[in-house]
mmCIF file of C-alpha atoms and ligand atoms in Angstrom:
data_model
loop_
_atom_site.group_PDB
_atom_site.id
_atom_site.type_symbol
_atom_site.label_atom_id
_atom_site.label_comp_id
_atom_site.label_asym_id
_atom_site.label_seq_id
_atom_site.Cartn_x
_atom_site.Cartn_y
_atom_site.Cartn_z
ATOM 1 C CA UNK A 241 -39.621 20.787 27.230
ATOM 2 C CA UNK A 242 -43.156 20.936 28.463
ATOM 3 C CA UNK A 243 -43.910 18.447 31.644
ATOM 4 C CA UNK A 244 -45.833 15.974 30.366
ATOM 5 C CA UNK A 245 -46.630 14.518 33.383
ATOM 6 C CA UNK A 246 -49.270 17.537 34.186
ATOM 7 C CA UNK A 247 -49.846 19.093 30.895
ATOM 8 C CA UNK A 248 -53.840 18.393 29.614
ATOM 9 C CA UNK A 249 -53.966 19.853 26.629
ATOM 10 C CA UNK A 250 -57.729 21.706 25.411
ATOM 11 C CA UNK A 251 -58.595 19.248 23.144
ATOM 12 C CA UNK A 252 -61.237 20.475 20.690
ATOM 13 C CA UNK A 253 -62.040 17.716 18.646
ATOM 14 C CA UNK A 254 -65.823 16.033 19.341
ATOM 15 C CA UNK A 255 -66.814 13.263 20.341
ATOM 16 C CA UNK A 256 -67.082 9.942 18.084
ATOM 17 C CA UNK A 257 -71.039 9.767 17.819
ATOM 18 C CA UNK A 258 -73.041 6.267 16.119
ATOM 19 C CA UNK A 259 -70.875 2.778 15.257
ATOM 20 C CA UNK A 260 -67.436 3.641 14.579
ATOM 21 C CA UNK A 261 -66.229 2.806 11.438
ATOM 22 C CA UNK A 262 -62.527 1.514 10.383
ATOM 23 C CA UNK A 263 -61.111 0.796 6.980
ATOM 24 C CA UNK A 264 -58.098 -1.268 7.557
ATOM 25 C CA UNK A 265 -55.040 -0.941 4.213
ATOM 26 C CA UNK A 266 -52.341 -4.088 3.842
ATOM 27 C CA UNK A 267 -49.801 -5.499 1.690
ATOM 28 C CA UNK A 268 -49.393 -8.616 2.777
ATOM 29 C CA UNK A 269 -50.367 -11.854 4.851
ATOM 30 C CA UNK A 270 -52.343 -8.949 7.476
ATOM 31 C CA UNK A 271 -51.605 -10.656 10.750
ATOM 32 C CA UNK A 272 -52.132 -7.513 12.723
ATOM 33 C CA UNK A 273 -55.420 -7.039 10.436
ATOM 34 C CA UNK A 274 -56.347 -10.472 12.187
ATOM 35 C CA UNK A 275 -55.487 -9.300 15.804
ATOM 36 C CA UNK A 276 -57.892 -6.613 15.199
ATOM 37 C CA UNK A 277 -60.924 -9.021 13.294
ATOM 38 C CA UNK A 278 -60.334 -10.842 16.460
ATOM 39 C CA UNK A 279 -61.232 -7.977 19.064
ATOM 40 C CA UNK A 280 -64.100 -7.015 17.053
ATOM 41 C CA UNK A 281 -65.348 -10.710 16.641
ATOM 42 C CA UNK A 282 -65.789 -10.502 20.785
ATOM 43 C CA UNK A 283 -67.245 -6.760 20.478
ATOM 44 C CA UNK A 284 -64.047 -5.464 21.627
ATOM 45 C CA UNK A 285 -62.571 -3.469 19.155
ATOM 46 C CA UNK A 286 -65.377 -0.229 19.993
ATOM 47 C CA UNK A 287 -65.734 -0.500 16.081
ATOM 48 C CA UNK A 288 -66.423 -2.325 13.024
ATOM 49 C CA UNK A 289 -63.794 -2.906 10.485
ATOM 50 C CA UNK A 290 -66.346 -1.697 7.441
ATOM 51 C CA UNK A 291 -63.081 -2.470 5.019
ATOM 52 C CA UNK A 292 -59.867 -4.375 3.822
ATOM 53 C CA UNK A 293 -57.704 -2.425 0.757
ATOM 54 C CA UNK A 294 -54.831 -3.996 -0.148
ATOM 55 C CA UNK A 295 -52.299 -2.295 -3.209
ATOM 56 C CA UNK A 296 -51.553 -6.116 -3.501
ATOM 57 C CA UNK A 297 -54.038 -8.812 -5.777
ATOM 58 C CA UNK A 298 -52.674 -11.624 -4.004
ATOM 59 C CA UNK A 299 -52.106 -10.736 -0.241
ATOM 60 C CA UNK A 300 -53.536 -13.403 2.744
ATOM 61 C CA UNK A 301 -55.071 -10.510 4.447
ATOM 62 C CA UNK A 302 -58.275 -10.175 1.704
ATOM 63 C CA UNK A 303 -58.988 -13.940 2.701
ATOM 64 C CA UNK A 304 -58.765 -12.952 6.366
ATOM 65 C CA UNK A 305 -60.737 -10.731 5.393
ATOM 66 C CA UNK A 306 -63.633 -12.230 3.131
ATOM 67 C CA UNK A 307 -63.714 -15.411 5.843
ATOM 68 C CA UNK A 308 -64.491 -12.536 8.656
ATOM 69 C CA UNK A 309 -67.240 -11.234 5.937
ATOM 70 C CA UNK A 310 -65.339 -8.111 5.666
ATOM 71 C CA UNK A 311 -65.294 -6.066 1.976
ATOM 72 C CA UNK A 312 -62.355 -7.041 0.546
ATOM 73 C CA UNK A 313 -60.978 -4.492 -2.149
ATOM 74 C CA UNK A 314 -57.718 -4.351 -4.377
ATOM 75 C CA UNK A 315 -56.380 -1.595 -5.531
ATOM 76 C CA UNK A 316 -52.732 -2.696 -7.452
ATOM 77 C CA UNK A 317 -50.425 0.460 -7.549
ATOM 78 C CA UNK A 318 -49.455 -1.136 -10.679
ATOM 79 C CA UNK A 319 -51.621 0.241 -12.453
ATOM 80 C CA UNK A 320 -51.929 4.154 -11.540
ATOM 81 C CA UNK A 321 -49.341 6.651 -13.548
ATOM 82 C CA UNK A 322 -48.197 8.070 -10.022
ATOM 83 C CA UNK A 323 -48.424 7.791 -6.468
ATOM 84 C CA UNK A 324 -50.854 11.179 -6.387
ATOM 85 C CA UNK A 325 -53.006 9.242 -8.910
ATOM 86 C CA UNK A 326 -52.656 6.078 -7.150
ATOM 87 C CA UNK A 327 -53.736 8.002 -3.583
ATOM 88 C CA UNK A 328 -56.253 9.801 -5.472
ATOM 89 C CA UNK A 329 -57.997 6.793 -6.332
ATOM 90 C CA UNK A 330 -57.283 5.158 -2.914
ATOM 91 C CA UNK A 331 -59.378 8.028 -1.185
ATOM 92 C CA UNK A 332 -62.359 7.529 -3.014
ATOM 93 C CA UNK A 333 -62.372 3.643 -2.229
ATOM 94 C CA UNK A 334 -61.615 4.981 1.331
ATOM 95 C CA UNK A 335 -63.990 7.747 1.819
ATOM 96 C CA UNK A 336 -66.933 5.390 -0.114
ATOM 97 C CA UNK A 337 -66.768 3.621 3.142
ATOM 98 C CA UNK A 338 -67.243 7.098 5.493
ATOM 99 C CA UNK A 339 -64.507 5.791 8.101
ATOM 100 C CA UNK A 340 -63.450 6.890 11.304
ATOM 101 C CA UNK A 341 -60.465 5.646 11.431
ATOM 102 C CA UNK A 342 -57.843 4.854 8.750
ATOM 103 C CA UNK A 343 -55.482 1.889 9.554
ATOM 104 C CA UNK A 344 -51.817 0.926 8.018
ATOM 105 C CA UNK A 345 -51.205 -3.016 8.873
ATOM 106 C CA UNK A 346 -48.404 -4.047 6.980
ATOM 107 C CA UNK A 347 -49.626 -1.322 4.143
ATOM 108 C CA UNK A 348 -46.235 -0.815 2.083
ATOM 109 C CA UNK A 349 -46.546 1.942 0.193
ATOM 110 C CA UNK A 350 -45.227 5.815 1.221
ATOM 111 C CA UNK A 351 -48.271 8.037 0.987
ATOM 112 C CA UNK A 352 -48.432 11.412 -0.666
ATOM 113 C CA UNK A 353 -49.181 14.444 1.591
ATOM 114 C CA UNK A 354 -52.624 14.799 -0.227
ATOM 115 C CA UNK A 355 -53.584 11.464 1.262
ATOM 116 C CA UNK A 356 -52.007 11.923 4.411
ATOM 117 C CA UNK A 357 -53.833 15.697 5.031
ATOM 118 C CA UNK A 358 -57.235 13.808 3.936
ATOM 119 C CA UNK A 359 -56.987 11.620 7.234
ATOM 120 C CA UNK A 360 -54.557 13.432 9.593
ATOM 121 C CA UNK A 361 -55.336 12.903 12.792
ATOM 122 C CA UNK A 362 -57.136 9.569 12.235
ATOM 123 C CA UNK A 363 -54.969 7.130 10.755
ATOM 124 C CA UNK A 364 -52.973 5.176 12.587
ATOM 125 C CA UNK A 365 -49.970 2.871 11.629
ATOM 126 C CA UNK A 366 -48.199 0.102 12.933
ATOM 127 C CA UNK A 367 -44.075 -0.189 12.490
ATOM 128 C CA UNK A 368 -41.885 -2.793 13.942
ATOM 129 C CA UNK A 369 -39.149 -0.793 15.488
ATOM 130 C CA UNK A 370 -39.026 1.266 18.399
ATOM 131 C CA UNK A 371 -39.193 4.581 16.777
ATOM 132 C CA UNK A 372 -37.689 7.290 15.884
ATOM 133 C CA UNK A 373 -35.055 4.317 15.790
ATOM 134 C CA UNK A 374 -35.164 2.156 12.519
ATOM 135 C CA UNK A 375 -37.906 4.348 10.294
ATOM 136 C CA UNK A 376 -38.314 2.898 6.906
ATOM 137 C CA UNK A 377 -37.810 -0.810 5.958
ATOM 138 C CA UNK A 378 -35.560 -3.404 6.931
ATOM 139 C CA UNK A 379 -36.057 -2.946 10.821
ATOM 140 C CA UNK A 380 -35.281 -5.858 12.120
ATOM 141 C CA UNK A 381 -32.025 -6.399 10.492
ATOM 142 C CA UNK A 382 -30.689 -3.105 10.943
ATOM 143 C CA UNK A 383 -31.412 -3.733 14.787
ATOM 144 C CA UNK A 384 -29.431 -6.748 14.985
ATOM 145 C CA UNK A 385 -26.490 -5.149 12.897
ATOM 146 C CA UNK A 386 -26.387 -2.481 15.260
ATOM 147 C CA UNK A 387 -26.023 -5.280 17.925
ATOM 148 C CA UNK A 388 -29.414 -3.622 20.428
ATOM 149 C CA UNK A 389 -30.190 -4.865 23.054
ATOM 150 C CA UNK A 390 -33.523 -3.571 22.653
ATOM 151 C CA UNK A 391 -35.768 -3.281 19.886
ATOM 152 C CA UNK A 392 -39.872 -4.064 19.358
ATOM 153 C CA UNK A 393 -42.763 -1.827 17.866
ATOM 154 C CA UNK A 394 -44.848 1.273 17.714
ATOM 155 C CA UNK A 395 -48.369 2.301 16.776
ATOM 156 C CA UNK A 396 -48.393 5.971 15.540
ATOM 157 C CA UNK A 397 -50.352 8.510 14.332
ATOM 158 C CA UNK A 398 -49.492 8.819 10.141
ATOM 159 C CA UNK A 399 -47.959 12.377 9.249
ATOM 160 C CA UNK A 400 -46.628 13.454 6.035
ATOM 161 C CA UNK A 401 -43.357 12.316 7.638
ATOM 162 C CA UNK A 402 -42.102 8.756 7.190
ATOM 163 C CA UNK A 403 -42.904 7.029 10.292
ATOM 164 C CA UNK A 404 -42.082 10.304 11.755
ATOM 165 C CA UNK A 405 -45.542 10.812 13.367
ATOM 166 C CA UNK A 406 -46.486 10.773 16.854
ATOM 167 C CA UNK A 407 -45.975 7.664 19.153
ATOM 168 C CA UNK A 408 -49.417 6.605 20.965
ATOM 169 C CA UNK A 409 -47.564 3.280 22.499
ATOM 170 C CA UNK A 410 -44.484 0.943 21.974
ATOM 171 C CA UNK A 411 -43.590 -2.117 23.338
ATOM 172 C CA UNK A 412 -40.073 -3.390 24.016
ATOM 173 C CA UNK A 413 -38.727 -6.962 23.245
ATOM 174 C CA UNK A 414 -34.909 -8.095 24.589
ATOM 175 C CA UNK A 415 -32.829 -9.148 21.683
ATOM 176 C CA UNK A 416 -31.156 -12.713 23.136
ATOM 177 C CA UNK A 417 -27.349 -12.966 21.806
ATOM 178 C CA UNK A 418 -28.292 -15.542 19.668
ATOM 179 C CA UNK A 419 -31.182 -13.752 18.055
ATOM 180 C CA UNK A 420 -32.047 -14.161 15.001
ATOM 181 C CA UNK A 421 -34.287 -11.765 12.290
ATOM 182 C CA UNK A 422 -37.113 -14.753 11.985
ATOM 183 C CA UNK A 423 -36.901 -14.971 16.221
ATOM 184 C CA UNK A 424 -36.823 -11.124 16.292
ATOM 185 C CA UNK A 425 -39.870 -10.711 14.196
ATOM 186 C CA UNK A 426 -41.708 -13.092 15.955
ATOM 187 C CA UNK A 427 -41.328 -11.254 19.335
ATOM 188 C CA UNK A 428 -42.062 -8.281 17.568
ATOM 189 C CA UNK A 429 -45.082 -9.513 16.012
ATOM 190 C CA UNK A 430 -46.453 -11.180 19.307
ATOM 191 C CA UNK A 431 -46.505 -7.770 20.848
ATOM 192 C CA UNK A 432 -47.984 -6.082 17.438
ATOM 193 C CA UNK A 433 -50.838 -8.250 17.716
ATOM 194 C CA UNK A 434 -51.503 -6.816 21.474
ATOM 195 C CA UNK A 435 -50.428 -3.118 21.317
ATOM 196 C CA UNK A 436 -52.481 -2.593 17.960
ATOM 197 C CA UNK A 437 -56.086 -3.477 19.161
ATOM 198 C CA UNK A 438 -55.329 -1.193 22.026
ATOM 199 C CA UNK A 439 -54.396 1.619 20.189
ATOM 200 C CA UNK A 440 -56.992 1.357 17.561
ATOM 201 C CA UNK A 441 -59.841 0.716 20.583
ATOM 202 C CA UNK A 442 -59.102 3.707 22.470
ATOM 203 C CA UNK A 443 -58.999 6.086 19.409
ATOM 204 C CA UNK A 444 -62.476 4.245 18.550
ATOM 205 C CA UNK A 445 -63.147 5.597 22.366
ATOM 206 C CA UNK A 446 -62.325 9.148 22.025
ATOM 207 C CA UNK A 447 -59.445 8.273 24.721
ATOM 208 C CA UNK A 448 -56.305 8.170 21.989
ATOM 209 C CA UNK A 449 -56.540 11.588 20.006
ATOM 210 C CA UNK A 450 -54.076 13.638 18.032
ATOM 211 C CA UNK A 451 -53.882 17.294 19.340
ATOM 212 C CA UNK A 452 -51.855 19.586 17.135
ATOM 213 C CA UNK A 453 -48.560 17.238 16.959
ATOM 214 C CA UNK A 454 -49.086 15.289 20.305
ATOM 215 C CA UNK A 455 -50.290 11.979 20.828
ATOM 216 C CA UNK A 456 -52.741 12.408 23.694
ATOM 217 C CA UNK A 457 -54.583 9.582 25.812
ATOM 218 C CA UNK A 458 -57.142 10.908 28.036
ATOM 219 C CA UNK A 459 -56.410 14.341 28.404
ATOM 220 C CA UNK A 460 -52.896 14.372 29.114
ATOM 221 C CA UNK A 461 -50.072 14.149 26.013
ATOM 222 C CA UNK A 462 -48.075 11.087 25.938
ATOM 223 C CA UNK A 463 -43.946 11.656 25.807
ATOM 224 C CA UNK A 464 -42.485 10.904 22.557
ATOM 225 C CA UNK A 465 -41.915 6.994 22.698
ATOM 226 C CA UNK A 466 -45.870 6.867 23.773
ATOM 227 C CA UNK A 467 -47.148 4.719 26.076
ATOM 228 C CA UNK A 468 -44.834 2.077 27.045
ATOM 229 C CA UNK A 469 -47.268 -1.264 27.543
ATOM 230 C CA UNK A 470 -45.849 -4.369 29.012
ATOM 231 C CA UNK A 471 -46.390 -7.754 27.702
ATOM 232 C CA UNK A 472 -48.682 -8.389 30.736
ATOM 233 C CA UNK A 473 -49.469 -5.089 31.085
ATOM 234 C CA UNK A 474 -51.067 -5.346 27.237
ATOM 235 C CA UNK A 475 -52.853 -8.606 27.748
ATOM 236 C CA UNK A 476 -54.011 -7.457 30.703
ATOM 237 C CA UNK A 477 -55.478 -4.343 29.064
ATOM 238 C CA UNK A 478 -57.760 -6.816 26.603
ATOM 239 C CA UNK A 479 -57.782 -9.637 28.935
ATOM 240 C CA UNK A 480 -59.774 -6.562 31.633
ATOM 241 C CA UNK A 481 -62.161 -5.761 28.252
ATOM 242 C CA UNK A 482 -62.707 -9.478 28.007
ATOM 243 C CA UNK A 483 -63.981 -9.903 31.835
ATOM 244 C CA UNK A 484 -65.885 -6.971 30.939
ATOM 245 C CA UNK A 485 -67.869 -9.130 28.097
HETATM 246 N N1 LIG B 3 -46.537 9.560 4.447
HETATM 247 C C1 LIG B 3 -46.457 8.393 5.135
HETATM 248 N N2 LIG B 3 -46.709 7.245 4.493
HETATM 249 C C2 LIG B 3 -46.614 6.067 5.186
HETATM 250 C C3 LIG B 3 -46.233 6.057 6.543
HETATM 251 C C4 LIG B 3 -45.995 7.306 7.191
HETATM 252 O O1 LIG B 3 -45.707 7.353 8.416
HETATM 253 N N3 LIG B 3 -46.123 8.443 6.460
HETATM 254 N N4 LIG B 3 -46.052 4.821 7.202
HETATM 255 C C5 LIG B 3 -45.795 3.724 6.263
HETATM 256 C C6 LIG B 3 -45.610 2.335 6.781
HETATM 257 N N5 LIG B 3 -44.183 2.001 6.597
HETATM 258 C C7 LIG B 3 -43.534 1.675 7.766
HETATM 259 O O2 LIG B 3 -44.145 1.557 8.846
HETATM 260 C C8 LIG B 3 -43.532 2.025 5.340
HETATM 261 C C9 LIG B 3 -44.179 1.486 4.224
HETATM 262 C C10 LIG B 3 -43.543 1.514 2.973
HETATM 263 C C11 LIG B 3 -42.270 2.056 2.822
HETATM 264 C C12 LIG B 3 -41.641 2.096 1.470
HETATM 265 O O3 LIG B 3 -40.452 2.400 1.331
HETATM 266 N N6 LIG B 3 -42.448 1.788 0.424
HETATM 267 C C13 LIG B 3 -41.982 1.845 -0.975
HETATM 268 C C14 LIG B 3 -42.338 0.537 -1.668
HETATM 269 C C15 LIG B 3 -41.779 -0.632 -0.885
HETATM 270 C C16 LIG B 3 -42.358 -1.953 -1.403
HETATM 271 O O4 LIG B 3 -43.276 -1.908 -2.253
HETATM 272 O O5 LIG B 3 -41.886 -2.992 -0.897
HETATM 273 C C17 LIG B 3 -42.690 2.968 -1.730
HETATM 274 O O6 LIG B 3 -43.844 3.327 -1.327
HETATM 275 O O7 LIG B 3 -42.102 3.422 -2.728
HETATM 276 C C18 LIG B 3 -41.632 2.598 3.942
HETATM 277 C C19 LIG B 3 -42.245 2.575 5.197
HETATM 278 C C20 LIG B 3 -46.927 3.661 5.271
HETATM 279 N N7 LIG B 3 -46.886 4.887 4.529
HETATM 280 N N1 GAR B 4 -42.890 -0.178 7.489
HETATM 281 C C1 GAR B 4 -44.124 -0.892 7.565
HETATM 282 C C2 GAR B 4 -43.879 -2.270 8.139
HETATM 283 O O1 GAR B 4 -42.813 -2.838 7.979
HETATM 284 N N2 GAR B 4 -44.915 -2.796 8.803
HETATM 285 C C3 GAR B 4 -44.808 -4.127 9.355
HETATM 286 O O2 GAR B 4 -45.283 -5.054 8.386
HETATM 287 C C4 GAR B 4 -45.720 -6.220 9.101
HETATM 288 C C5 GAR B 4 -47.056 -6.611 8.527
HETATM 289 O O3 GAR B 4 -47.398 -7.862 9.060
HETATM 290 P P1 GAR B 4 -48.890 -8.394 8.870
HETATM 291 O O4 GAR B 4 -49.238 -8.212 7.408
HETATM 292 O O5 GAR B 4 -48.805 -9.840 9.287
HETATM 293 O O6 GAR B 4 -49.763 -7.570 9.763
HETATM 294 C C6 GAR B 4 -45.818 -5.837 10.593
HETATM 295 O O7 GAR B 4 -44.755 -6.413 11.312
HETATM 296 C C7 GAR B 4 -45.677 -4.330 10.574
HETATM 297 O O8 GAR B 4 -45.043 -3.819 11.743
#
């Protein structure tokens, strides 16, 4: 087990040069899409969110999107043959837009290792659970089943793996005895909403990079749960970029 507390890795990949560009994928009513319109609305997000592809005609995020004046694409899954020919297509949308950065929030659909290899090491994802605990669907109710005491979310690098790639940062919520799945994923979601524009600003940065199969944040690799950020500790993070307006 290396020591991550003094290991800085070589890392060889340049510097982000010009406006950072981010293409954001959802599924659904893209709350965490609107955490992140909201950073870059006060020129905090080190990036401009060039595009919105949902798999999804009818999802809330594309208004969020066309009210923030943001390209606002469907793509229904529906109506590819396969999920190479549906990724296939998804790339071109993608790559028409020259991102930076690729980002799942709330994007439900399992993508092939073509897709995955066309963005490695700059897409990130968002998954409410406190991984590798609870990959896959359902998290929330398999973590009160279980009867945790802790649960919450993770933003993560995407590998070919299911939610297997990995962690940049996590944030833990306390699951109350009497906690319920809608109180659950409201905690969860409240902490989304402030680890996500953190993660997705300091890969815009050049501070969060892959290297190899390590997260890394400035220079040194992160253990595998990430960064562990506080409620106040993650307001204060964007609350400090705020003051620095
Ligand atoms: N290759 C990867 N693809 C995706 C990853 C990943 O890490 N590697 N992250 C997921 C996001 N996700 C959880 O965070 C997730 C999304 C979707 C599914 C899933 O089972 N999808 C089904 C369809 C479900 C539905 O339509 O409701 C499917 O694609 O057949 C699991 C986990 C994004 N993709
Ligand atoms: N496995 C993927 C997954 O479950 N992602 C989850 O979908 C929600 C999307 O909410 P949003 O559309 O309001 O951002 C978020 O809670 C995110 O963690």
């Amino acid at each position: 087990m290396s020591d991550y507390a003094s290991d800085t890795l070589n890392d060889l990949t340049p510097e982000p040069t010009g406006a950072r560009r981010v293409v954001v994928l959802i599924s659904g009513n893209g709350s965490n899409l609107q955490a992140l319109i909201d950073e870059q609305t006060h020129d905090r997000l080190g990036g401009e969110i060039v595009a919105v592809i949902s798999n999804v005609a009818d999802a809330y995020g594309l208004q969020r999107a066309r009210d923030a004046g943001i390209d606002a694409v469907v793509l229904p899954h529906g109506e590819y043959d396969s999920r190479e020919a549906y990724d296939g297509a998804l790339i071109k949308v993608i790559e028409r837009h020259e991102p930076d950065l690729v980002v799942l929030a709330g994007f439900m659909r399992i993508l092939s290792s073509r897709f995955v290899q066309r963005f490695h090491g700059r897409m990130l994802n968002i998954h409410p659970s406190l991984l590798p605990a609870y990959r896959g669907l359902n998290t929330h109710a398999k973590a009160l089943a279980d009867g945790v005491a802790e649960h919450g979310c993770s933003v993560h690098f995407v590998t070919e793996e299911l939610d297997g790639g990995p962690v940049a940062i996590q944030a833990v919520v306390n699951v109350s005895g009497d906690e319920t799945e809608t109180s659950l994923k409201e905690k969860v979601h409240t902490r989304e909403h402030l680890i996500y524009p953190i993660a997705v600003k300091w890969f815009l940065e050049g501070r969060l990079r892959l290297v190899g199969e390590t997260a890394v944040l400035d220079g040194t690799p992160l253990p595998p749960h990430g960064l562990r950020l506080s409620h106040a500790d993650a307001a204060e993070e964007l609350d400090e970029d705020h003051d620095d307006a």
